[in-house]
Amino acid sequence: MCCSETRTVASALGVNASGSARAALLTARWSGARRSEIQRLALDCLERYADGTARLRIPAGKTYRERVVPLHEDAAAAIRTVVALRMGGSERALVDDLTGAPVRYLFVGHGKLLSTYYLFHRPLRRACAAAGLVDDTGRGTITAHRFRHTLGTQLAERGAKLHTIMRV
């Protein structure tokens, strides 16, 4: 995916996606995290490095290890918006299927995790259609998984070490 396609889809997200879906997709774009990891982000997932750069605490996923990655300010701002809406909520913590620990998730609706369909597939399909990034059958040409590859490619082009890219 070239940078112009990424910018086009990102701008379409601002118009065509809900706050939660926009935050999830921008997080996918700028963190390299898997959809299931983003779906399971905790309400307190956003932190800052000493220099003020946003960092995202990604829960244990396929690798069974929590990790922390730097996050673009656009994605951090989108997450802060969702956090601000959710902070007044009084819902109980849910038990994480992978770790067994109680977690107050970021992306919750009606007492359960929002689906990856709601957070990723539907809004990305709409953003692709709005941006004109569809194939001959009308399907969007960009998927949430492609964001992982885009981030890795950009890191490699900027000289990041292979080990660093693999950890993201």
CSV table of N, CA and C in Angstrom, one decimal:
chain,number,residue,atom,x,y,z
A,1,MET,N,0.9,-1.2,0.0
A,1,MET,CA,0.0,0.0,0.0
A,1,MET,C,0.9,1.2,0.0
A,2,CYS,N,0.7,2.1,-0.9
A,2,CYS,CA,1.6,3.3,-1.0
A,2,CYS,C,1.0,4.3,0.0
A,3,CYS,N,1.9,5.3,0.2
A,3,CYS,CA,1.6,6.4,1.2
A,3,CYS,C,0.3,7.1,0.9
A,4,SER,N,0.1,7.4,-0.4
A,4,SER,CA,-1.1,8.2,-0.8
A,4,SER,C,-2.3,7.4,-0.6
A,5,GLU,N,-2.3,6.1,-0.8
A,5,GLU,CA,-3.5,5.3,-0.4
A,5,GLU,C,-3.8,5.3,1.1
A,6,THR,N,-2.7,5.2,1.8
A,6,THR,CA,-2.9,5.3,3.3
A,6,THR,C,-3.5,6.6,3.8
A,7,ARG,N,-3.0,7.7,3.2
A,7,ARG,CA,-3.5,9.0,3.6
A,7,ARG,C,-4.9,9.1,3.2
A,8,THR,N,-5.3,8.6,2.0
A,8,THR,CA,-6.6,8.7,1.5
A,8,THR,C,-7.6,7.9,2.4
A,9,VAL,N,-7.2,6.7,2.7
A,9,VAL,CA,-8.1,5.9,3.6
A,9,VAL,C,-8.2,6.6,5.0
A,10,ALA,N,-7.1,7.1,5.5
A,10,ALA,CA,-7.1,7.7,6.8
A,10,ALA,C,-8.0,8.9,6.9
A,11,SER,N,-8.0,9.7,5.8
A,11,SER,CA,-8.9,10.9,5.8
A,11,SER,C,-10.3,10.5,5.6
A,12,ALA,N,-10.6,9.4,4.9
A,12,ALA,CA,-12.0,8.9,4.8
A,12,ALA,C,-12.5,8.3,6.1
A,13,LEU,N,-11.6,7.8,6.9
A,13,LEU,CA,-12.0,7.3,8.2
A,13,LEU,C,-12.5,8.3,9.1
A,14,GLY,N,-12.0,9.5,9.0
A,14,GLY,CA,-12.5,10.6,9.8
A,14,GLY,C,-13.9,11.0,9.6
A,15,VAL,N,-14.4,10.7,8.4
A,15,VAL,CA,-15.8,11.0,8.0
A,15,VAL,C,-16.7,9.9,8.1
A,16,ASN,N,-16.2,8.6,7.9
A,16,ASN,CA,-17.0,7.5,7.7
A,16,ASN,C,-17.0,6.5,8.9
A,17,ALA,N,-16.2,6.7,10.0
A,17,ALA,CA,-16.1,5.7,11.0
A,17,ALA,C,-16.5,6.3,12.4
A,18,SER,N,-17.1,5.5,13.2
A,18,SER,CA,-17.4,5.9,14.6
A,18,SER,C,-16.2,6.1,15.3
A,19,GLY,N,-16.3,6.7,16.5
A,19,GLY,CA,-15.1,7.0,17.3
A,19,GLY,C,-14.3,5.8,17.6
A,20,SER,N,-15.0,4.7,18.0
A,20,SER,CA,-14.3,3.5,18.4
A,20,SER,C,-13.6,2.9,17.2
A,21,ALA,N,-14.3,2.8,16.1
A,21,ALA,CA,-13.8,2.2,14.8
A,21,ALA,C,-12.6,3.0,14.3
A,22,ARG,N,-12.7,4.3,14.3
A,22,ARG,CA,-11.7,5.2,13.9
A,22,ARG,C,-10.4,5.0,14.8
A,23,ALA,N,-10.6,4.9,16.1
A,23,ALA,CA,-9.5,4.7,17.0
A,23,ALA,C,-8.8,3.4,16.7
A,24,ALA,N,-9.6,2.3,16.5
A,24,ALA,CA,-9.1,1.0,16.3
A,24,ALA,C,-8.3,0.9,15.0
A,25,LEU,N,-8.8,1.5,13.9
A,25,LEU,CA,-8.2,1.5,12.6
A,25,LEU,C,-6.9,2.4,12.6
A,26,LEU,N,-6.9,3.5,13.2
A,26,LEU,CA,-5.7,4.3,13.3
A,26,LEU,C,-4.7,3.7,14.1
A,27,THR,N,-5.1,3.0,15.2
A,27,THR,CA,-4.1,2.2,16.0
A,27,THR,C,-3.5,1.1,15.2
A,28,ALA,N,-4.3,0.4,14.4
A,28,ALA,CA,-3.8,-0.6,13.5
A,28,ALA,C,-2.8,-0.1,12.5
A,29,ARG,N,-3.1,1.1,12.0
A,29,ARG,CA,-2.3,1.7,11.0
A,29,ARG,C,-0.9,2.1,11.6
A,30,TRP,N,-0.9,2.7,12.8
A,30,TRP,CA,0.3,3.3,13.3
A,30,TRP,C,1.0,2.4,14.4
A,31,SER,N,0.4,1.3,14.8
A,31,SER,CA,1.1,0.4,15.8
A,31,SER,C,1.6,-0.9,15.3
A,32,GLY,N,1.0,-1.4,14.2
A,32,GLY,CA,1.4,-2.7,13.7
A,32,GLY,C,0.8,-3.8,14.5
A,33,ALA,N,-0.1,-3.5,15.4
A,33,ALA,CA,-0.7,-4.5,16.2
A,33,ALA,C,-1.8,-5.3,15.5
A,34,ARG,N,-2.0,-6.5,15.9
A,34,ARG,CA,-3.0,-7.4,15.3
A,34,ARG,C,-4.4,-6.9,15.7
A,35,ARG,N,-5.4,-7.2,14.9
A,35,ARG,CA,-6.8,-6.8,15.2
A,35,ARG,C,-7.2,-7.3,16.6
A,36,SER,N,-6.9,-8.6,16.9
A,36,SER,CA,-7.4,-9.2,18.1
A,36,SER,C,-6.7,-8.5,19.3
A,37,GLU,N,-5.5,-8.0,19.1
A,37,GLU,CA,-4.8,-7.3,20.2
A,37,GLU,C,-5.4,-5.9,20.4
A,38,ILE,N,-5.7,-5.2,19.3
A,38,ILE,CA,-6.4,-3.9,19.4
A,38,ILE,C,-7.7,-4.0,20.0
A,39,GLN,N,-8.5,-5.0,19.7
A,39,GLN,CA,-9.8,-5.3,20.2
A,39,GLN,C,-9.8,-5.4,21.7
A,40,ARG,N,-8.7,-6.0,22.2
A,40,ARG,CA,-8.5,-6.3,23.7
A,40,ARG,C,-7.7,-5.2,24.4
A,41,LEU,N,-7.5,-4.0,23.9
A,41,LEU,CA,-6.8,-3.0,24.6
A,41,LEU,C,-7.5,-2.6,25.8
A,42,ALA,N,-6.7,-2.4,26.9
A,42,ALA,CA,-7.3,-1.9,28.2
A,42,ALA,C,-7.6,-0.4,28.1
A,43,LEU,N,-8.5,0.0,29.0
A,43,LEU,CA,-8.8,1.4,29.0
A,43,LEU,C,-7.6,2.3,29.3
A,44,ASP,N,-6.7,1.8,30.0
A,44,ASP,CA,-5.4,2.5,30.4
A,44,ASP,C,-4.2,2.2,29.5
A,45,CYS,N,-4.5,1.8,28.3
A,45,CYS,CA,-3.4,1.3,27.4
A,45,CYS,C,-2.4,2.4,26.9
A,46,LEU,N,-2.8,3.7,27.0
A,46,LEU,CA,-2.0,4.7,26.4
A,46,LEU,C,-1.1,5.4,27.5
A,47,GLU,N,0.2,5.5,27.2
A,47,GLU,CA,1.1,6.1,28.1
A,47,GLU,C,2.0,7.0,27.3
A,48,ARG,N,3.0,7.6,28.0
A,48,ARG,CA,3.9,8.5,27.3
A,48,ARG,C,5.4,8.1,27.7
A,49,TYR,N,6.3,8.2,26.7
A,49,TYR,CA,7.7,8.1,27.0
A,49,TYR,C,8.1,9.4,27.6
A,50,ALA,N,9.3,9.5,28.2
A,50,ALA,CA,9.9,10.7,28.8
A,50,ALA,C,9.9,11.9,27.9
A,51,ASP,N,10.1,11.7,26.6
A,51,ASP,CA,10.1,12.8,25.7
A,51,ASP,C,8.7,13.3,25.2
A,52,GLY,N,7.7,12.6,25.8
A,52,GLY,CA,6.3,13.0,25.5
A,52,GLY,C,5.7,12.2,24.4
A,53,THR,N,6.4,11.4,23.7
A,53,THR,CA,5.9,10.6,22.6
A,53,THR,C,4.9,9.5,23.2
A,54,ALA,N,3.7,9.4,22.5
A,54,ALA,CA,2.7,8.4,23.0
A,54,ALA,C,3.3,7.0,22.8
A,55,ARG,N,2.9,6.2,23.7
A,55,ARG,CA,3.3,4.7,23.6
A,55,ARG,C,2.0,3.9,24.0
A,56,LEU,N,1.9,2.8,23.3
A,56,LEU,CA,0.8,1.9,23.4
A,56,LEU,C,1.2,0.6,24.1
A,57,ARG,N,0.5,0.3,25.2
A,57,ARG,CA,0.7,-1.0,25.8
A,57,ARG,C,-0.3,-2.0,25.2
A,58,ILE,N,0.3,-2.9,24.4
A,58,ILE,CA,-0.5,-3.9,23.6
A,58,ILE,C,-0.5,-5.2,24.5
A,59,PRO,N,-1.8,-5.7,24.7
A,59,PRO,CA,-1.9,-6.9,25.5
A,59,PRO,C,-1.3,-8.2,24.9
A,60,ALA,N,-1.1,-9.2,25.7
A,60,ALA,CA,-0.5,-10.4,25.2
A,60,ALA,C,-1.5,-10.9,24.2
A,61,GLY,N,-0.9,-11.4,23.1
A,61,GLY,CA,-1.7,-11.9,22.0
A,61,GLY,C,-1.2,-13.3,21.5
A,62,LYS,N,-0.9,-13.4,20.2
A,62,LYS,CA,-0.4,-14.6,19.6
A,62,LYS,C,0.9,-15.0,20.3
A,63,THR,N,1.7,-14.1,20.6
A,63,THR,CA,3.0,-14.4,21.2
A,63,THR,C,3.0,-14.6,22.7
A,64,TYR,N,1.8,-14.4,23.3
A,64,TYR,CA,1.6,-14.5,24.8
A,64,TYR,C,2.5,-13.5,25.6
A,65,ARG,N,2.9,-12.4,25.0
A,65,ARG,CA,3.7,-11.4,25.7
A,65,ARG,C,3.2,-10.0,25.4
A,66,GLU,N,3.0,-9.3,26.5
A,66,GLU,CA,2.6,-7.9,26.4
A,66,GLU,C,3.8,-7.1,25.8
A,67,ARG,N,3.5,-6.1,25.0
A,67,ARG,CA,4.6,-5.3,24.5
A,67,ARG,C,4.2,-3.8,24.5
A,68,VAL,N,5.2,-2.9,24.4
A,68,VAL,CA,4.9,-1.5,24.3
A,68,VAL,C,5.6,-1.0,23.0
A,69,VAL,N,4.8,-0.2,22.3
A,69,VAL,CA,5.3,0.4,21.0
A,69,VAL,C,5.0,1.9,21.0
A,70,PRO,N,5.8,2.6,20.3
A,70,PRO,CA,5.5,4.0,20.1
A,70,PRO,C,4.2,4.2,19.2
A,71,LEU,N,3.5,5.3,19.4
A,71,LEU,CA,2.3,5.4,18.6
A,71,LEU,C,2.2,6.8,18.0
A,72,HIS,N,1.8,6.9,16.8
A,72,HIS,CA,1.6,8.2,16.1
A,72,HIS,C,0.6,9.0,16.9
A,73,GLU,N,0.7,10.4,16.9
A,73,GLU,CA,-0.1,11.2,17.7
A,73,GLU,C,-1.6,11.2,17.2
A,74,ASP,N,-1.8,10.9,15.9
A,74,ASP,CA,-3.2,10.8,15.4
A,74,ASP,C,-4.0,9.7,16.1
A,75,ALA,N,-3.3,8.5,16.1
A,75,ALA,CA,-3.9,7.4,16.8
A,75,ALA,C,-4.1,7.6,18.3
A,76,ALA,N,-3.1,8.2,18.9
A,76,ALA,CA,-3.1,8.5,20.3
A,76,ALA,C,-4.3,9.4,20.6
A,77,ALA,N,-4.5,10.4,19.8
A,77,ALA,CA,-5.6,11.4,20.0
A,77,ALA,C,-7.0,10.6,19.9
A,78,ALA,N,-7.1,9.7,18.9
A,78,ALA,CA,-8.3,9.0,18.7
A,78,ALA,C,-8.6,8.1,19.9
A,79,ILE,N,-7.5,7.5,20.5
A,79,ILE,CA,-7.7,6.6,21.7
A,79,ILE,C,-8.1,7.5,22.8
A,80,ARG,N,-7.5,8.7,23.0
A,80,ARG,CA,-7.9,9.6,24.1
A,80,ARG,C,-9.3,10.0,24.0
A,81,THR,N,-9.9,10.2,22.8
A,81,THR,CA,-11.3,10.5,22.6
A,81,THR,C,-12.2,9.4,23.2
A,82,VAL,N,-11.8,8.1,22.8
A,82,VAL,CA,-12.6,7.0,23.3
A,82,VAL,C,-12.5,6.9,24.8
A,83,VAL,N,-11.3,7.0,25.3
A,83,VAL,CA,-11.1,6.9,26.8
A,83,VAL,C,-11.9,8.0,27.5
A,84,ALA,N,-12.0,9.2,27.0
A,84,ALA,CA,-12.7,10.3,27.6
A,84,ALA,C,-14.2,9.9,27.6
A,85,LEU,N,-14.7,9.3,26.6
A,85,LEU,CA,-16.1,8.9,26.6
A,85,LEU,C,-16.4,7.7,27.5
A,86,ARG,N,-15.4,6.9,27.7
A,86,ARG,CA,-15.6,5.7,28.5
A,86,ARG,C,-15.3,5.8,30.0
A,87,MET,N,-14.6,6.9,30.4
A,87,MET,CA,-14.1,7.0,31.8
A,87,MET,C,-15.2,7.1,32.8
A,88,GLY,N,-16.3,7.7,32.4
A,88,GLY,CA,-17.5,7.8,33.3
A,88,GLY,C,-18.3,6.6,33.5
A,89,GLY,N,-18.0,5.6,32.7
A,89,GLY,CA,-18.7,4.3,32.7
A,89,GLY,C,-18.5,3.5,34.0
A,90,SER,N,-19.5,2.8,34.4
A,90,SER,CA,-19.4,2.1,35.6
A,90,SER,C,-19.5,0.6,35.4
A,91,GLU,N,-19.3,0.2,34.1
A,91,GLU,CA,-19.4,-1.3,33.9
A,91,GLU,C,-18.3,-2.0,34.6
A,92,ARG,N,-18.5,-3.3,34.8
A,92,ARG,CA,-17.6,-4.1,35.5
A,92,ARG,C,-16.4,-4.5,34.5
A,93,ALA,N,-15.3,-4.9,35.1
A,93,ALA,CA,-14.2,-5.4,34.3
A,93,ALA,C,-14.6,-6.8,33.7
A,94,LEU,N,-14.2,-7.2,32.6
A,94,LEU,CA,-14.4,-8.5,32.0
A,94,LEU,C,-13.2,-9.3,32.2
A,95,VAL,N,-13.4,-10.6,32.3
A,95,VAL,CA,-12.2,-11.5,32.4
A,95,VAL,C,-11.6,-11.8,31.0
A,96,ASP,N,-10.3,-11.5,30.9
A,96,ASP,CA,-9.6,-11.7,29.6
A,96,ASP,C,-9.5,-13.2,29.4
A,97,ASP,N,-9.9,-13.6,28.2
A,97,ASP,CA,-9.9,-15.1,27.8
A,97,ASP,C,-8.5,-15.6,27.8
A,98,LEU,N,-7.5,-14.8,27.4
A,98,LEU,CA,-6.1,-15.3,27.3
A,98,LEU,C,-5.4,-15.3,28.6
A,99,THR,N,-5.5,-14.3,29.4
A,99,THR,CA,-4.7,-14.2,30.7
A,99,THR,C,-5.5,-14.5,31.9
A,100,GLY,N,-6.8,-14.5,31.8
A,100,GLY,CA,-7.7,-14.8,33.0
A,100,GLY,C,-7.8,-13.6,34.0
A,101,ALA,N,-7.2,-12.5,33.6
A,101,ALA,CA,-7.2,-11.3,34.5
A,101,ALA,C,-8.4,-10.5,34.2
A,102,PRO,N,-9.0,-9.8,35.2
A,102,PRO,CA,-10.1,-8.8,35.0
A,102,PRO,C,-9.5,-7.6,34.3
A,103,VAL,N,-10.2,-7.1,33.2
A,103,VAL,CA,-9.7,-6.0,32.4
A,103,VAL,C,-10.9,-5.1,32.1
A,104,ARG,N,-10.7,-3.8,32.3
A,104,ARG,CA,-11.6,-2.8,31.7
A,104,ARG,C,-11.2,-2.5,30.3
A,105,TYR,N,-11.9,-3.0,29.3
A,105,TYR,CA,-11.5,-2.9,28.0
A,105,TYR,C,-11.8,-1.5,27.4
A,106,LEU,N,-11.1,-1.1,26.4
A,106,LEU,CA,-11.3,0.2,25.7
A,106,LEU,C,-12.5,0.1,24.8
A,107,PHE,N,-12.6,-1.0,24.1
A,107,PHE,CA,-13.7,-1.1,23.0
A,107,PHE,C,-14.8,-2.1,23.5
A,108,VAL,N,-15.7,-1.5,24.3
A,108,VAL,CA,-16.8,-2.3,24.9
A,108,VAL,C,-18.1,-1.6,24.5
A,109,GLY,N,-19.1,-2.4,24.2
A,109,GLY,CA,-20.5,-1.9,24.0
A,109,GLY,C,-21.5,-2.9,24.6
A,110,HIS,N,-22.4,-2.5,25.3
A,110,HIS,CA,-23.5,-3.3,25.9
A,110,HIS,C,-22.9,-4.5,26.7
A,111,GLY,N,-21.8,-4.2,27.4
A,111,GLY,CA,-21.2,-5.2,28.4
A,111,GLY,C,-20.4,-6.2,27.7
A,112,LYS,N,-20.0,-6.1,26.4
A,112,LYS,CA,-19.1,-7.1,25.8
A,112,LYS,C,-18.2,-6.4,24.8
A,113,LEU,N,-17.1,-7.1,24.5
A,113,LEU,CA,-16.1,-6.5,23.5
A,113,LEU,C,-16.8,-6.2,22.2
A,114,LEU,N,-16.5,-5.1,21.6
A,114,LEU,CA,-16.9,-4.8,20.2
A,114,LEU,C,-16.3,-5.8,19.3
A,115,SER,N,-17.0,-6.2,18.3
A,115,SER,CA,-16.5,-7.2,17.3
A,115,SER,C,-15.4,-6.6,16.4
A,116,THR,N,-14.6,-7.5,15.9
A,116,THR,CA,-13.6,-7.0,14.9
A,116,THR,C,-14.4,-6.6,13.6
A,117,TYR,N,-15.5,-7.1,13.3
A,117,TYR,CA,-16.3,-6.7,12.2
A,117,TYR,C,-16.7,-5.2,12.4
A,118,TYR,N,-17.2,-4.9,13.6
A,118,TYR,CA,-17.6,-3.5,13.8
A,118,TYR,C,-16.4,-2.6,13.9
A,119,LEU,N,-15.3,-3.0,14.5
A,119,LEU,CA,-14.1,-2.1,14.6
A,119,LEU,C,-13.3,-2.0,13.4
A,120,PHE,N,-13.2,-3.0,12.5
A,120,PHE,CA,-12.3,-3.0,11.4
A,120,PHE,C,-13.0,-3.2,10.0
A,121,HIS,N,-13.7,-4.3,9.9
A,121,HIS,CA,-14.1,-4.7,8.5
A,121,HIS,C,-15.1,-3.7,7.9
A,122,ARG,N,-16.2,-3.4,8.6
A,122,ARG,CA,-17.2,-2.5,8.1
A,122,ARG,C,-16.7,-1.1,7.9
A,123,PRO,N,-16.1,-0.4,8.8
A,123,PRO,CA,-15.6,0.9,8.6
A,123,PRO,C,-14.5,1.0,7.5
A,124,LEU,N,-13.7,0.0,7.4
A,124,LEU,CA,-12.6,0.0,6.4
A,124,LEU,C,-13.2,-0.1,5.0
A,125,ARG,N,-14.3,-1.0,4.9
A,125,ARG,CA,-14.9,-1.2,3.6
A,125,ARG,C,-15.6,0.1,3.2
A,126,ARG,N,-16.2,0.8,4.1
A,126,ARG,CA,-16.9,2.1,3.8
A,126,ARG,C,-15.8,3.2,3.4
A,127,ALA,N,-14.7,3.2,4.2
A,127,ALA,CA,-13.6,4.2,3.9
A,127,ALA,C,-13.0,3.9,2.5
A,128,CYS,N,-12.8,2.7,2.1
A,128,CYS,CA,-12.3,2.3,0.8
A,128,CYS,C,-13.3,2.8,-0.3
A,129,ALA,N,-14.5,2.5,-0.1
A,129,ALA,CA,-15.6,2.9,-1.1
A,129,ALA,C,-15.6,4.4,-1.2
A,130,ALA,N,-15.5,5.2,-0.1
A,130,ALA,CA,-15.5,6.6,-0.1
A,130,ALA,C,-14.3,7.2,-0.8
A,131,ALA,N,-13.1,6.5,-0.7
A,131,ALA,CA,-11.9,6.9,-1.3
A,131,ALA,C,-11.7,6.4,-2.7
A,132,GLY,N,-12.6,5.5,-3.2
A,132,GLY,CA,-12.5,5.0,-4.5
A,132,GLY,C,-11.4,3.9,-4.6
A,133,LEU,N,-11.1,3.3,-3.5
A,133,LEU,CA,-10.1,2.2,-3.5
A,133,LEU,C,-10.8,0.9,-3.4
A,134,VAL,N,-11.5,0.5,-4.5
A,134,VAL,CA,-12.2,-0.7,-4.7
A,134,VAL,C,-11.8,-1.5,-5.9
A,135,ASP,N,-11.9,-2.8,-5.9
A,135,ASP,CA,-11.5,-3.6,-7.1
A,135,ASP,C,-12.7,-3.7,-8.0
A,136,ASP,N,-12.6,-4.5,-9.1
A,136,ASP,CA,-13.7,-4.6,-10.1
A,136,ASP,C,-15.0,-5.1,-9.5
A,137,THR,N,-14.9,-5.9,-8.4
A,137,THR,CA,-16.1,-6.4,-7.8
A,137,THR,C,-16.7,-5.5,-6.7
A,138,GLY,N,-16.1,-4.4,-6.5
A,138,GLY,CA,-16.6,-3.4,-5.5
A,138,GLY,C,-16.0,-3.6,-4.1
A,139,ARG,N,-15.1,-4.6,-3.9
A,139,ARG,CA,-14.5,-4.9,-2.6
A,139,ARG,C,-13.4,-3.9,-2.4
A,140,GLY,N,-13.2,-3.5,-1.1
A,140,GLY,CA,-12.1,-2.6,-0.8
A,140,GLY,C,-10.8,-3.2,-1.0
A,141,THR,N,-9.8,-2.5,-1.5
A,141,THR,CA,-8.5,-3.0,-1.8
A,141,THR,C,-7.6,-3.0,-0.6
A,142,ILE,N,-8.0,-2.4,0.5
A,142,ILE,CA,-7.2,-2.4,1.7
A,142,ILE,C,-7.8,-3.1,2.9
A,143,THR,N,-7.1,-3.9,3.6
A,143,THR,CA,-7.6,-4.6,4.7
A,143,THR,C,-6.8,-4.2,6.0
A,144,ALA,N,-7.4,-4.4,7.1
A,144,ALA,CA,-6.7,-4.0,8.4
A,144,ALA,C,-5.3,-4.8,8.5
A,145,HIS,N,-5.2,-6.0,8.0
A,145,HIS,CA,-4.0,-6.7,8.1
A,145,HIS,C,-2.9,-6.0,7.3
A,146,ARG,N,-3.3,-5.4,6.2
A,146,ARG,CA,-2.3,-4.7,5.3
A,146,ARG,C,-1.6,-3.6,6.1
A,147,PHE,N,-2.2,-3.0,7.1
A,147,PHE,CA,-1.6,-2.0,7.9
A,147,PHE,C,-0.4,-2.5,8.6
A,148,ARG,N,-0.4,-3.8,9.0
A,148,ARG,CA,0.8,-4.4,9.7
A,148,ARG,C,2.0,-4.4,8.7
A,149,HIS,N,1.7,-4.8,7.5
A,149,HIS,CA,2.8,-4.9,6.5
A,149,HIS,C,3.3,-3.5,6.1
A,150,THR,N,2.4,-2.5,6.0
A,150,THR,CA,2.7,-1.1,5.7
A,150,THR,C,3.7,-0.6,6.7
A,151,LEU,N,3.4,-0.8,8.0
A,151,LEU,CA,4.2,-0.3,9.0
A,151,LEU,C,5.6,-0.9,9.0
A,152,GLY,N,5.6,-2.2,8.8
A,152,GLY,CA,6.9,-2.9,8.7
A,152,GLY,C,7.7,-2.4,7.5
A,153,THR,N,7.1,-2.2,6.4
A,153,THR,CA,7.8,-1.7,5.2
A,153,THR,C,8.4,-0.3,5.5
A,154,GLN,N,7.6,0.5,6.1
A,154,GLN,CA,8.1,1.9,6.4
A,154,GLN,C,9.2,1.9,7.3
A,155,LEU,N,9.2,1.0,8.3
A,155,LEU,CA,10.3,0.9,9.3
A,155,LEU,C,11.6,0.5,8.6
A,156,ALA,N,11.4,-0.6,7.7
A,156,ALA,CA,12.6,-1.1,6.9
A,156,ALA,C,13.2,0.0,6.0
A,157,GLU,N,12.3,0.7,5.3
A,157,GLU,CA,12.8,1.8,4.4
A,157,GLU,C,13.5,2.9,5.2
A,158,ARG,N,13.2,3.1,6.4
A,158,ARG,CA,13.9,4.1,7.2
A,158,ARG,C,15.1,3.6,8.0
A,159,GLY,N,15.5,2.3,7.7
A,159,GLY,CA,16.7,1.8,8.3
A,159,GLY,C,16.5,1.0,9.6
A,160,ALA,N,15.3,0.7,10.0
A,160,ALA,CA,15.1,0.0,11.3
A,160,ALA,C,15.8,-1.4,11.2
A,161,LYS,N,16.3,-1.9,12.3
A,161,LYS,CA,16.9,-3.2,12.3
A,161,LYS,C,15.7,-4.3,12.2
A,162,LEU,N,16.0,-5.4,11.5
A,162,LEU,CA,15.1,-6.5,11.4
A,162,LEU,C,14.5,-6.9,12.7
A,163,HIS,N,15.3,-7.1,13.7
A,163,HIS,CA,14.9,-7.5,15.0
A,163,HIS,C,13.9,-6.5,15.6
A,164,THR,N,14.1,-5.2,15.4
A,164,THR,CA,13.1,-4.2,15.9
A,164,THR,C,11.8,-4.4,15.2
A,165,ILE,N,11.8,-4.5,13.8
A,165,ILE,CA,10.6,-4.7,13.1
A,165,ILE,C,9.8,-5.9,13.5
A,166,MET,N,10.6,-7.0,13.8
A,166,MET,CA,9.9,-8.3,14.2
A,166,MET,C,9.3,-8.1,15.6
A,167,ARG,N,9.8,-7.3,16.4
A,167,ARG,CA,9.2,-7.1,17.8
A,167,ARG,C,7.9,-6.2,17.7
A,168,VAL,N,7.8,-5.4,16.7
A,168,VAL,CA,6.6,-4.6,16.6
A,168,VAL,C,5.5,-5.5,16.1
